[in-house]
PDB file of C-alpha atoms in Angstrom:
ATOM      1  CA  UNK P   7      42.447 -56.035  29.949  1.00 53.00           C
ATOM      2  CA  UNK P   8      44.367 -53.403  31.534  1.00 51.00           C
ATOM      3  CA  UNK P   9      42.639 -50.107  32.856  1.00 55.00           C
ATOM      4  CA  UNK P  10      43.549 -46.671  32.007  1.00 51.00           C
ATOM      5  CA  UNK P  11      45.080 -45.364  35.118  1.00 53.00           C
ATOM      6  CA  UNK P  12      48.645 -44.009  34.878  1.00 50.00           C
ATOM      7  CA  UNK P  13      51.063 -43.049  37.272  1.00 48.00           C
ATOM      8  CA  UNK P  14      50.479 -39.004  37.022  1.00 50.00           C
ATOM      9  CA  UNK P  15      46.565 -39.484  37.745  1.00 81.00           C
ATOM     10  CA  UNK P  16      43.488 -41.407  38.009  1.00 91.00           C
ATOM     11  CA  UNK P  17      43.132 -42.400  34.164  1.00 94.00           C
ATOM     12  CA  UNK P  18      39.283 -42.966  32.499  1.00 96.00           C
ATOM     13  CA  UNK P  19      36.515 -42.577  34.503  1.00 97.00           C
ATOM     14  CA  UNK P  20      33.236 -43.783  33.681  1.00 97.00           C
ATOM     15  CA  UNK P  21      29.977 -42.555  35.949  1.00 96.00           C
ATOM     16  CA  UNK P  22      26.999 -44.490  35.318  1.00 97.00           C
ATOM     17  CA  UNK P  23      23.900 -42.210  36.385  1.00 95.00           C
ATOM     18  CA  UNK P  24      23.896 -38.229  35.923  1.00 91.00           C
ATOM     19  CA  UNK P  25      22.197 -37.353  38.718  1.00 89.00           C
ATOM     20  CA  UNK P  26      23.521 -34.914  40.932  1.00 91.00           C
ATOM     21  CA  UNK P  27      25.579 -37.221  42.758  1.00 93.00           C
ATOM     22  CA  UNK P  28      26.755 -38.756  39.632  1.00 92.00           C
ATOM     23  CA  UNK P  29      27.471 -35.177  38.561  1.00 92.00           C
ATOM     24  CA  UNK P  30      29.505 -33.986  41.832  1.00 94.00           C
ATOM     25  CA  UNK P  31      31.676 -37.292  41.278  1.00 94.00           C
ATOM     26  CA  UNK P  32      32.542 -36.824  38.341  1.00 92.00           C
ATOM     27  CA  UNK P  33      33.819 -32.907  38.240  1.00 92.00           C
ATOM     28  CA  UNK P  34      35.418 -33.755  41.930  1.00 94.00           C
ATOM     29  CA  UNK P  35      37.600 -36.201  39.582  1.00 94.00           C
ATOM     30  CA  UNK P  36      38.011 -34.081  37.115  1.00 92.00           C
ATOM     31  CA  UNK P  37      41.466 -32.666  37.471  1.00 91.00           C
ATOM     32  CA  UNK P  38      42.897 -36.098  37.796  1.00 91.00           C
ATOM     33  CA  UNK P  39      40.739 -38.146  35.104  1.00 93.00           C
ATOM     34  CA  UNK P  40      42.518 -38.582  31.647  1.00 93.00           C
ATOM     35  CA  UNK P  41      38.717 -39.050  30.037  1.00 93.00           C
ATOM     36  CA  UNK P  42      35.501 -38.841  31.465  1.00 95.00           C
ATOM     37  CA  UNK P  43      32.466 -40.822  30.183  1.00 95.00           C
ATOM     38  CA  UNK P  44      28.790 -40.325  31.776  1.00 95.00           C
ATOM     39  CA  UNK P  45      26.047 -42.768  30.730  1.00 96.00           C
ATOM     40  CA  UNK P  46      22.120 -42.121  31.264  1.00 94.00           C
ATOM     41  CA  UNK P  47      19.153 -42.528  29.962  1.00 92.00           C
ATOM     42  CA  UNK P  48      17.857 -39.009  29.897  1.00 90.00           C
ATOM     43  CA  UNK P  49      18.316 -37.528  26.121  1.00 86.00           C
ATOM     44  CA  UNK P  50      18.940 -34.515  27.672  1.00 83.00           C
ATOM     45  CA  UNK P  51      22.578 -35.735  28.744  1.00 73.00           C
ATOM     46  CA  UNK P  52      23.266 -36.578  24.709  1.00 64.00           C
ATOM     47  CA  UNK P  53      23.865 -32.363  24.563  1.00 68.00           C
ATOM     48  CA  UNK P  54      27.313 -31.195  23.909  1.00 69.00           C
ATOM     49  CA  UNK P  55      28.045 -28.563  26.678  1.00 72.00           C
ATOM     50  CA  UNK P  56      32.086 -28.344  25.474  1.00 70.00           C
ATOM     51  CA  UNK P  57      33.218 -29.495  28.607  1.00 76.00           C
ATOM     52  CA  UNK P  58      34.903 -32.290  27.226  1.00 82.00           C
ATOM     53  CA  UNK P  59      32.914 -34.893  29.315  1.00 90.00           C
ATOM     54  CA  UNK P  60      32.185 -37.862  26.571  1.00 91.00           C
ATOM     55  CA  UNK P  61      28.103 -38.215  27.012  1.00 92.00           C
ATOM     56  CA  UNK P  62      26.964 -41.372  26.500  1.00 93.00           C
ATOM     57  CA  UNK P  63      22.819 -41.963  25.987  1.00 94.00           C
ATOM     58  CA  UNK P  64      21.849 -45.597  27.409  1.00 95.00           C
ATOM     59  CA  UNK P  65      19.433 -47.248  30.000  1.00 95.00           C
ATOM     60  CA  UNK P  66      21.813 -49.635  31.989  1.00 96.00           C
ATOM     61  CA  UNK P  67      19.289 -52.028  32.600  1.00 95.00           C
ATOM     62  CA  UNK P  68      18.460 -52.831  28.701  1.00 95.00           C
ATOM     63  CA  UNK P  69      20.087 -55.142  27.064  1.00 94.00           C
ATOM     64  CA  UNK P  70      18.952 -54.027  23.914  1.00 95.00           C
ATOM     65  CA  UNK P  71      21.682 -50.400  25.202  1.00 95.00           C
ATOM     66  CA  UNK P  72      24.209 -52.468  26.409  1.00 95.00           C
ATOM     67  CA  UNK P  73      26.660 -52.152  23.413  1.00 94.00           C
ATOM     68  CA  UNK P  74      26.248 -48.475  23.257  1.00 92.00           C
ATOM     69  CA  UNK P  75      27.719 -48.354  26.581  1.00 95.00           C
ATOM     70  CA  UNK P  76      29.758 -51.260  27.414  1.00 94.00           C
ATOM     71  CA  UNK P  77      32.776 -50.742  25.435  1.00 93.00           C
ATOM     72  CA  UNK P  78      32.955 -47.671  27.345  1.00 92.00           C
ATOM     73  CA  UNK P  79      34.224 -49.950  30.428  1.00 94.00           C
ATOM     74  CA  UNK P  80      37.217 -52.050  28.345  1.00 93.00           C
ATOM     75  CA  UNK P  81      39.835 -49.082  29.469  1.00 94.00           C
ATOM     76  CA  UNK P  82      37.857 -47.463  32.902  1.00 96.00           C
ATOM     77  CA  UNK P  83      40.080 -46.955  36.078  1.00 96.00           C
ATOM     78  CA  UNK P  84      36.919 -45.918  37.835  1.00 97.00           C
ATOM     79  CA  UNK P  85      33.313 -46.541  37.229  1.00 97.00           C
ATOM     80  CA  UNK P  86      31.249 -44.898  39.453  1.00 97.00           C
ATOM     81  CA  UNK P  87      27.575 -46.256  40.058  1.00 98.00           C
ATOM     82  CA  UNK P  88      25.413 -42.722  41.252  1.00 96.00           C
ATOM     83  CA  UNK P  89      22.515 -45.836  40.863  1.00 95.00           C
ATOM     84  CA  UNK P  90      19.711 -46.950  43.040  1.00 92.00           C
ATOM     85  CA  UNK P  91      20.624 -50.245  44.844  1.00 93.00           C
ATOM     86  CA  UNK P  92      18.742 -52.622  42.661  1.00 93.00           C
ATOM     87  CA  UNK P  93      20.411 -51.178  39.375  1.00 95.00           C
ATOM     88  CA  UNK P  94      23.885 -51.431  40.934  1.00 96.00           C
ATOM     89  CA  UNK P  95      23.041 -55.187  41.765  1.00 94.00           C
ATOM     90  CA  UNK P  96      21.839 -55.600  38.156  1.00 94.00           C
ATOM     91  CA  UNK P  97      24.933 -53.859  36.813  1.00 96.00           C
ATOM     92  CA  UNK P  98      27.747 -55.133  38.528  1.00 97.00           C
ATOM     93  CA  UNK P  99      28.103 -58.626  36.563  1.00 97.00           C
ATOM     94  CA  UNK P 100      28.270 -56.816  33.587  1.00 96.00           C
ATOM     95  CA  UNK P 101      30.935 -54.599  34.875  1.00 97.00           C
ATOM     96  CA  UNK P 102      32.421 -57.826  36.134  1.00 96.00           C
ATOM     97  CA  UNK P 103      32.396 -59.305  32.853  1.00 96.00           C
ATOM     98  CA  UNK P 104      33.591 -56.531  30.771  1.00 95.00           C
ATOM     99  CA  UNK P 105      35.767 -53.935  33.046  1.00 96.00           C
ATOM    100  CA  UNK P 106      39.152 -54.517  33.663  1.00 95.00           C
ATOM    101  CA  UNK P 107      40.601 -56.496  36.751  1.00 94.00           C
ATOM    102  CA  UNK P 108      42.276 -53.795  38.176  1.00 94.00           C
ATOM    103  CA  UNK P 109      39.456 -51.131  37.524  1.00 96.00           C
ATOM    104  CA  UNK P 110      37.644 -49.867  40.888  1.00 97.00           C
ATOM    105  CA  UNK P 111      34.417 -49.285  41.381  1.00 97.00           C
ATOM    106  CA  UNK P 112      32.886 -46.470  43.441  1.00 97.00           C
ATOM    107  CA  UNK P 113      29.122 -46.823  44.848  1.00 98.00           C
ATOM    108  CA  UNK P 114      27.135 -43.905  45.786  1.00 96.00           C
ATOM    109  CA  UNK P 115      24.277 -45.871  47.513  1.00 95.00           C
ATOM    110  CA  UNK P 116      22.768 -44.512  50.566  1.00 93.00           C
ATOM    111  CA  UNK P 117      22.513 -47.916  52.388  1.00 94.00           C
ATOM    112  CA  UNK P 118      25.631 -49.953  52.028  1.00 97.00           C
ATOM    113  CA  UNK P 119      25.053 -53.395  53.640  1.00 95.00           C
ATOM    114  CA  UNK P 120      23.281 -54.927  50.865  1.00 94.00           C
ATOM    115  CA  UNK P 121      25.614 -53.523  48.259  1.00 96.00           C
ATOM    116  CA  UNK P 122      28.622 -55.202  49.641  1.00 97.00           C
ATOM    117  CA  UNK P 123      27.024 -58.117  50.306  1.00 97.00           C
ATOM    118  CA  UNK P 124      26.752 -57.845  46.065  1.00 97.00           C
ATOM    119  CA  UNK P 125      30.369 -56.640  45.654  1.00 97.00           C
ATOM    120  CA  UNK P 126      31.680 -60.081  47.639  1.00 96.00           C
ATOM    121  CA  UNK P 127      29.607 -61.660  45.352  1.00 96.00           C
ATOM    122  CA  UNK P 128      30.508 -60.797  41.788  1.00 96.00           C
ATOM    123  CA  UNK P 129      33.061 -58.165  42.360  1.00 96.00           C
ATOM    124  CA  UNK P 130      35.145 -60.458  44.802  1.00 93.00           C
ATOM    125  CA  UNK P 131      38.930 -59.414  45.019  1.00 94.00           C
ATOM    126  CA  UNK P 132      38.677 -56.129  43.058  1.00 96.00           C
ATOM    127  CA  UNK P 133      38.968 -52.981  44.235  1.00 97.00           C
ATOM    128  CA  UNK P 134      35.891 -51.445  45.260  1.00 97.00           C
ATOM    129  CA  UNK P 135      35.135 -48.413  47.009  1.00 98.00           C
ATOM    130  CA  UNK P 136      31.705 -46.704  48.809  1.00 98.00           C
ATOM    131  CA  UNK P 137      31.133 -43.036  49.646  1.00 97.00           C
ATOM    132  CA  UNK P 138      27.831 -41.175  51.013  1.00 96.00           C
ATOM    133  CA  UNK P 139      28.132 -37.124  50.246  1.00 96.00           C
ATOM    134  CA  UNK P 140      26.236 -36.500  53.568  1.00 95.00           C
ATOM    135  CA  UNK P 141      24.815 -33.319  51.994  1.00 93.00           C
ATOM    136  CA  UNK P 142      22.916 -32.374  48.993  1.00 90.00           C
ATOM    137  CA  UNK P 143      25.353 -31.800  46.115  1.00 93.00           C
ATOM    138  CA  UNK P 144      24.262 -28.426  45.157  1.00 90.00           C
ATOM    139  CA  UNK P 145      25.917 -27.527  48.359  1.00 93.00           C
ATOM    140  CA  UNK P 146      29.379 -28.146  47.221  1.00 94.00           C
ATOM    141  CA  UNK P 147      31.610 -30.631  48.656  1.00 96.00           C
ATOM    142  CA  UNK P 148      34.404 -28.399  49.942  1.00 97.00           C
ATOM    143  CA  UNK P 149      34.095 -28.703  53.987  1.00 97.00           C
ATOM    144  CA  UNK P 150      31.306 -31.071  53.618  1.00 97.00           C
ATOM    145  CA  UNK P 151      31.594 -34.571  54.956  1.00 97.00           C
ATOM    146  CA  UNK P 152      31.804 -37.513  53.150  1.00 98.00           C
ATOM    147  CA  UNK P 153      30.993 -40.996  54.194  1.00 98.00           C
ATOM    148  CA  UNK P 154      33.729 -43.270  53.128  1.00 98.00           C
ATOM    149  CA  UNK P 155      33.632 -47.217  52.811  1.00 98.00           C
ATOM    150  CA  UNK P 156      37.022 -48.664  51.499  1.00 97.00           C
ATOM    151  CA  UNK P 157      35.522 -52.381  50.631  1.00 97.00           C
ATOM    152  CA  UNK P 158      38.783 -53.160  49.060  1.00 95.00           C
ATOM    153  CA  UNK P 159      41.806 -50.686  48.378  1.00 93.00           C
ATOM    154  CA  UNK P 160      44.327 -51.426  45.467  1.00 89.00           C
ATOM    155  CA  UNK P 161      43.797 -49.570  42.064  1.00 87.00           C
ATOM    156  CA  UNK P 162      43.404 -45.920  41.900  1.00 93.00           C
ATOM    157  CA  UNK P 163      41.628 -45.986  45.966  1.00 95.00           C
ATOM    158  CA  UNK P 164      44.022 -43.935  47.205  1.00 94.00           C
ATOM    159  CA  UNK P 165      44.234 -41.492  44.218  1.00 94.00           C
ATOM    160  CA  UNK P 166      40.495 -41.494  44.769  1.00 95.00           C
ATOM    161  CA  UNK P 167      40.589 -40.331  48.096  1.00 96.00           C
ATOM    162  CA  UNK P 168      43.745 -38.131  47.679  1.00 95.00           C
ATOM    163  CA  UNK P 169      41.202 -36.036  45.240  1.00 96.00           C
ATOM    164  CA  UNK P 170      38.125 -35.998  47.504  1.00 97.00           C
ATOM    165  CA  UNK P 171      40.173 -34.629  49.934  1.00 97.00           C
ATOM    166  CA  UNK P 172      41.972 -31.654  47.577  1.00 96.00           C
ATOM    167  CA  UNK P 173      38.495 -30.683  46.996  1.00 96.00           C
ATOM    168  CA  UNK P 174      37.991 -30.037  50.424  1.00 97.00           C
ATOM    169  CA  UNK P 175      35.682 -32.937  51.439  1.00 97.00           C
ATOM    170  CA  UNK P 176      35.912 -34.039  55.226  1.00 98.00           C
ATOM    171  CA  UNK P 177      36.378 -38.102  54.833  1.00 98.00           C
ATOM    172  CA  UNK P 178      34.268 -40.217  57.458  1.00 98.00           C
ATOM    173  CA  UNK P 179      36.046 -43.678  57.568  1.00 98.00           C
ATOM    174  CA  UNK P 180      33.365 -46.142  58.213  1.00 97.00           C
ATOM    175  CA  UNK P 181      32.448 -49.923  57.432  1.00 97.00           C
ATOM    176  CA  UNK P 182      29.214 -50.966  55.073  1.00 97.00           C
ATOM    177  CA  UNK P 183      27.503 -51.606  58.990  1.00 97.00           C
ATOM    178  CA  UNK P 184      28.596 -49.035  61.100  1.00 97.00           C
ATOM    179  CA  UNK P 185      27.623 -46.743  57.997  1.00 98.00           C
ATOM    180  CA  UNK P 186      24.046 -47.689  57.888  1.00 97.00           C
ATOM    181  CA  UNK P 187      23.430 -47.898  61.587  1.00 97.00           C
ATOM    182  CA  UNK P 188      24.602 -44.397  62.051  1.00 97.00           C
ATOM    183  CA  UNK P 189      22.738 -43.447  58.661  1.00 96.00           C
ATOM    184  CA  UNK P 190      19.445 -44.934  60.361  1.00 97.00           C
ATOM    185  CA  UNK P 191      19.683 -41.854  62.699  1.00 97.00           C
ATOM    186  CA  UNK P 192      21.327 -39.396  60.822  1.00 96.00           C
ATOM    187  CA  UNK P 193      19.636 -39.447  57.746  1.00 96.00           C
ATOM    188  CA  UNK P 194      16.373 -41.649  57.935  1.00 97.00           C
ATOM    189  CA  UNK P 195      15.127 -40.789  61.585  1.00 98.00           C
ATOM    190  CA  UNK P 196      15.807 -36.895  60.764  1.00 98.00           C
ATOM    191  CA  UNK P 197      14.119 -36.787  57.180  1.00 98.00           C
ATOM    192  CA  UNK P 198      10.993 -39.453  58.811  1.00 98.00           C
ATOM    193  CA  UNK P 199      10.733 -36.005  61.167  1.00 98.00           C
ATOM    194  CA  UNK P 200      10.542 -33.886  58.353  1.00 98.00           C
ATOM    195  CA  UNK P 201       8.427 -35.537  56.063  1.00 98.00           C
ATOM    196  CA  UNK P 202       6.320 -36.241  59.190  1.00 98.00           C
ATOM    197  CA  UNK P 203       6.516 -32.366  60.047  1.00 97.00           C
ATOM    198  CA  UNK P 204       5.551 -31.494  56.689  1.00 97.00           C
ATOM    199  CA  UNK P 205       2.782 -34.126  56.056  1.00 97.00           C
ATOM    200  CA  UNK P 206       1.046 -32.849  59.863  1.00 96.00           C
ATOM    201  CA  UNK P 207       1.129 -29.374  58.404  1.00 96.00           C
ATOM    202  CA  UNK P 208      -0.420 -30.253  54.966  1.00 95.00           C
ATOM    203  CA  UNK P 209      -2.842 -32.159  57.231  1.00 94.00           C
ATOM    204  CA  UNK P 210      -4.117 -28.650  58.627  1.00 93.00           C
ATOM    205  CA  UNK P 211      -4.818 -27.058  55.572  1.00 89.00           C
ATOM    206  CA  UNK P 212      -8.679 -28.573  56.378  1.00 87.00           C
ATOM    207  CA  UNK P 213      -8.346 -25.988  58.746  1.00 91.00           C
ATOM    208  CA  UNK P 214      -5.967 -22.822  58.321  1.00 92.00           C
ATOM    209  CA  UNK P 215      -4.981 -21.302  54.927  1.00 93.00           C
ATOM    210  CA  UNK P 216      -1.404 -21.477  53.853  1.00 92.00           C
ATOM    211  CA  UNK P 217      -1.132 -17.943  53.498  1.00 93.00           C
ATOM    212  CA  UNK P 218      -2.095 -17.164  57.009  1.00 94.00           C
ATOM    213  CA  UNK P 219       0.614 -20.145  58.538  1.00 94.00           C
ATOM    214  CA  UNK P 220       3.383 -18.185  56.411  1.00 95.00           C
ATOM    215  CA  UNK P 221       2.219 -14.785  58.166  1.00 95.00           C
ATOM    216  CA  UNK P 222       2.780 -16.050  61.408  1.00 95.00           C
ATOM    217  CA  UNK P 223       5.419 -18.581  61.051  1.00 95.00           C
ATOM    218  CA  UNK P 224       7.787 -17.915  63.983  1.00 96.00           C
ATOM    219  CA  UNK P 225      11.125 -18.679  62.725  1.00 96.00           C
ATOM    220  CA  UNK P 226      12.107 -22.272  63.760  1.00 96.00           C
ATOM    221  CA  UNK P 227       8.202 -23.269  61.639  1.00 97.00           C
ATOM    222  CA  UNK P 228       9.728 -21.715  58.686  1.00 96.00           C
ATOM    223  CA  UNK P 229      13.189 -24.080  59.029  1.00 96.00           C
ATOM    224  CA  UNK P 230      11.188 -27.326  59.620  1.00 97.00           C
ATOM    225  CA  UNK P 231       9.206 -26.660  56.814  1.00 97.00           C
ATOM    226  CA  UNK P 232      11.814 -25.304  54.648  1.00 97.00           C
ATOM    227  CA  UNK P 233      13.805 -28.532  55.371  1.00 97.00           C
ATOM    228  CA  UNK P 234      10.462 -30.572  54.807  1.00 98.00           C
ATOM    229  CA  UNK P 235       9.836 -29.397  51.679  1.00 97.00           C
ATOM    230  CA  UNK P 236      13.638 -30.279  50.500  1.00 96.00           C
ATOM    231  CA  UNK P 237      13.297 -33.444  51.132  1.00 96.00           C
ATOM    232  CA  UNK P 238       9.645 -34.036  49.732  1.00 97.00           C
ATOM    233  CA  UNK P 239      11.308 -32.064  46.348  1.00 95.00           C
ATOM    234  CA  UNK P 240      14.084 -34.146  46.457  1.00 91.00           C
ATOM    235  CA  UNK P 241      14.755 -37.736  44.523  1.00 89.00           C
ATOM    236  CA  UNK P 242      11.737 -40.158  45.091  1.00 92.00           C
ATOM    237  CA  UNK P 243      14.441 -43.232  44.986  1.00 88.00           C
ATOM    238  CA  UNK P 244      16.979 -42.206  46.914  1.00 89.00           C
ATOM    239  CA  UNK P 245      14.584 -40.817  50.020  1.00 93.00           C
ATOM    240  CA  UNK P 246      12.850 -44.254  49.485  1.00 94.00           C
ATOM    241  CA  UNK P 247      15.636 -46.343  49.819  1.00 92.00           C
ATOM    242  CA  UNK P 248      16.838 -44.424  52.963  1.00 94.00           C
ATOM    243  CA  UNK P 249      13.677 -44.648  54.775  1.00 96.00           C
ATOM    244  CA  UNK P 250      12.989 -49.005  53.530  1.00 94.00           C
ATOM    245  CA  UNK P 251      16.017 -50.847  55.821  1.00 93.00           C
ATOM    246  CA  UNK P 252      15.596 -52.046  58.802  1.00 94.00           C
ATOM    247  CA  UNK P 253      17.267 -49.196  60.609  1.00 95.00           C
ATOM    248  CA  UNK P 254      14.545 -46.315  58.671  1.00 96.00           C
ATOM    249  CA  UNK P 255      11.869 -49.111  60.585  1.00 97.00           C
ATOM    250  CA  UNK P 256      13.311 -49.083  64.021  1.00 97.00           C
ATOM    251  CA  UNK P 257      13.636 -45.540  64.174  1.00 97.00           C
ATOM    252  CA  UNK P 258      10.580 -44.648  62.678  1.00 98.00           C
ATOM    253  CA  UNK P 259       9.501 -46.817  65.479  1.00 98.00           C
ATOM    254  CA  UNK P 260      11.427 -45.139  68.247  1.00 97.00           C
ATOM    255  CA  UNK P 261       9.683 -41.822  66.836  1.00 97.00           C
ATOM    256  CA  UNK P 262       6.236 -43.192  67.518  1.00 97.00           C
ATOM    257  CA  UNK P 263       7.407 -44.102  70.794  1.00 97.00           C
ATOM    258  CA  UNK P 264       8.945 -40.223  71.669  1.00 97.00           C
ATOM    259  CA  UNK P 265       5.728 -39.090  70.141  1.00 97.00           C
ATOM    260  CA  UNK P 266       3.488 -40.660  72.802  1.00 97.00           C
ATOM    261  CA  UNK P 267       5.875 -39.987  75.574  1.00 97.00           C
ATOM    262  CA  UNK P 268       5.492 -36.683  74.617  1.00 98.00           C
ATOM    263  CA  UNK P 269       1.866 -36.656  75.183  1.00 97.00           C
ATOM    264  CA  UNK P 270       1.992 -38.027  78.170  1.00 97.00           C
ATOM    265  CA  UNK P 271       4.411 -35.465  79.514  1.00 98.00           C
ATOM    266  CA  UNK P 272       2.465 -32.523  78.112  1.00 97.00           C
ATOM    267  CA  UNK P 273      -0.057 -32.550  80.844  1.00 96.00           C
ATOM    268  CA  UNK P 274       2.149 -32.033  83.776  1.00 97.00           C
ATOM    269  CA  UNK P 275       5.183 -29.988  83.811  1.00 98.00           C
ATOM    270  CA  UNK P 276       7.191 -31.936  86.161  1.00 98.00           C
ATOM    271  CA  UNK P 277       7.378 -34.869  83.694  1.00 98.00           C
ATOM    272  CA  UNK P 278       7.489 -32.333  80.974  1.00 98.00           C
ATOM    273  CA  UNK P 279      10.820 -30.863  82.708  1.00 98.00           C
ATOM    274  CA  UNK P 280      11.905 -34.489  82.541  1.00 97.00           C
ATOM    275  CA  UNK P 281      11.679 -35.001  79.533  1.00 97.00           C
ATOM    276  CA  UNK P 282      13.872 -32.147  78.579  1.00 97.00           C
ATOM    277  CA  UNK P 283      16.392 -33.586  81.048  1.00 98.00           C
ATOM    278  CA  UNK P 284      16.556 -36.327  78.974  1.00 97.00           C
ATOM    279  CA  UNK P 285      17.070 -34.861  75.813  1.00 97.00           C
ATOM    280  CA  UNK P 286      19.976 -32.363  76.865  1.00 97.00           C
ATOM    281  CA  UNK P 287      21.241 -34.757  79.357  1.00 97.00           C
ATOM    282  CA  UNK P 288      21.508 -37.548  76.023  1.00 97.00           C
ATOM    283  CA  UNK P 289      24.485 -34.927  74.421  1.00 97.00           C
ATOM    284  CA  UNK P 290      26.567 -33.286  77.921  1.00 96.00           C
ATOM    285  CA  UNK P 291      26.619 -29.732  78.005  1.00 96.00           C
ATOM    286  CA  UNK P 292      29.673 -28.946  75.819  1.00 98.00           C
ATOM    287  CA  UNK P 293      27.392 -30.282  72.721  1.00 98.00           C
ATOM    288  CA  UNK P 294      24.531 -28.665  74.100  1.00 97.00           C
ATOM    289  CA  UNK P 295      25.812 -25.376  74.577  1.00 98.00           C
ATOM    290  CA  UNK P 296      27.631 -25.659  70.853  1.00 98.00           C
ATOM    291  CA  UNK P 297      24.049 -26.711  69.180  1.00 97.00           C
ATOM    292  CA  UNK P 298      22.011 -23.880  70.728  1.00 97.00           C
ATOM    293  CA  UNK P 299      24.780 -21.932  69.129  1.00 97.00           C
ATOM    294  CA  UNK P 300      24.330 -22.742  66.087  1.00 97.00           C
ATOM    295  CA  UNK P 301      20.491 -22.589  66.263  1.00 96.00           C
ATOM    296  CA  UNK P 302      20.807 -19.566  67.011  1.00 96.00           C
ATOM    297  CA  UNK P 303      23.230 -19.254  63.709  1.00 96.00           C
ATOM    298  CA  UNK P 304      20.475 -20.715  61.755  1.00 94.00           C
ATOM    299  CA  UNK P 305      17.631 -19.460  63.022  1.00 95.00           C
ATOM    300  CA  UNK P 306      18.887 -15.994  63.040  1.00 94.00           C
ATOM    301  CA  UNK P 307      18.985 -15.503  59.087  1.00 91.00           C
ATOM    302  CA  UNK P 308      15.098 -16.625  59.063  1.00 89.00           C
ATOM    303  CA  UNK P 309      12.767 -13.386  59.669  1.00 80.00           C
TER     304      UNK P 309
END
């Protein structure tokens, strides 16, 4: 089997999931794609919106589905998995079995160790690529960053790339490890603090009405919660799967740890002046002075 690519641009592209990742993927390749085929289970994605995208109705995971969607793979350049982690492991020998050698796969997981720990194992010597949109997708990708994990290049990787980056997107070379142990801080510590934030605040509806917290909410109360509630909104799996590695457990421990310290140094404002030390002396003052900045940015628009 040969794949579609060609030398003027990326060829067929096949997303597997139309979730909004799934969704950003496959317009960011649009321009460059001779066909695009999206497969899901939700009936919802069988509607023809005249976009030319080729919808394709099918759980991934049945094999009763599997020839409704398979033959879709015979002439892919890129199959993209916008999955969960366990349905990319489940999918990937049959991709391996039926996709072309040369075809490259593109994983949209938010933790990447296990995944290509799975790649060396059934996708072994293909190309195979991993990106993270570090931002919700409704956002747009142009001067967003994106997490990028080149397991193997060859194929269309660099046309790949080349796109992401005409769209504007801010590439973040990493490896599957260094990605997840800065993920456990970027992402799973500061969404832990959220959820945590919002889940202490539901906690005091026993005692204060919602209506009077939202007439007094000073304005940075109004962005923790307005952040909390985005991520308790957002997609059970993929917050899940963030927040259940070993990295979401050590920070969520180092959180309970801050916590207490905390409460220690609330009593006494020398060790309470410490402990601000500590936090502004953890970033120098250049970052310092360019994050109250743009608190000040952000907190500014809330009234």
């Amino acid at each position: 089997m040969t794949s579609g690519a060609d030398d003027a641009g990326i060829g067929h592209v096949v997303v597997l999931g139309a979730g909004a990742v799934g969704m950003l993927v496959v317009e960011t390749l649009r321009d460059r794609s001779s066909r695009r085929t999206m497969v899901d289970r939700d009936p919802a994605l069988g509607i023809d919106r005249g976009d030319g995208l080729v919808r394709v109705v099918a759980d991934v995971t049945s094999p009763d589905d599997l020839p409704a969607w398979v033959t879709a793979l015979r002439d892919a350049s890129v199959i993209v998995l916008s999955l969960p982690e366990t349905v990319v492991r489940t999918v990937l020998p049959v991709l391996a079995a039926h996709a072309p050698e040369t075809a490259l796969v593109v994983e949209t997981c938010s933790v990447k160790t296990n995944v290509a720990a799975a790649l060396d194992d059934v996708w072994s010597g293909r190309p195979a690529l991993g990106i993270n949109p570090l931002f919700r997708p409704s956002l747009g990708i142009e001067g967003r960053r994106v997490a990028l994990i080149p397991y193997r290049r060859g194929g269309p990787v660099e046309a790949v790339e080349e796109e992401l980056v005409a769209k504007g997107a801010v590439l973040v070379p990493l490896d599957a490890a260094e990605h997840d142990r800065l993920a456990s801080v970027t992402q799973s510590l500061a969404h832990a603090c959220l959820l945590a934030f919002g889940a202490a605040v539901a906690e005091c509806r026993s005692e204060l009405s919602v209506a009077d917290l939202m007439d007094m909410a000073p304005p940075p109360f109004l962005a923790l919660l307005s952040l909390s509630v985005r991520v308790a909104a957002g997609d059970v799996a993929v917050y899940r799967e963030i927040q259940d590695t070993e990295g979401g457990r050590r920070v969520r421990t180092a959180m309970t740890d801050a916590l207490a310290a905390l409460d220690r140094a609330a009593g006494d404002d020398a060790d309470f002046e410490r402990l601000q030390t500590t936090i502004r002396d953890a970033f120098g003052p250049d970052l310092v002075a360019g994050l109250l900045d743009t608190s000040e940015a952000l907190l500014s628009e809330l009234k």
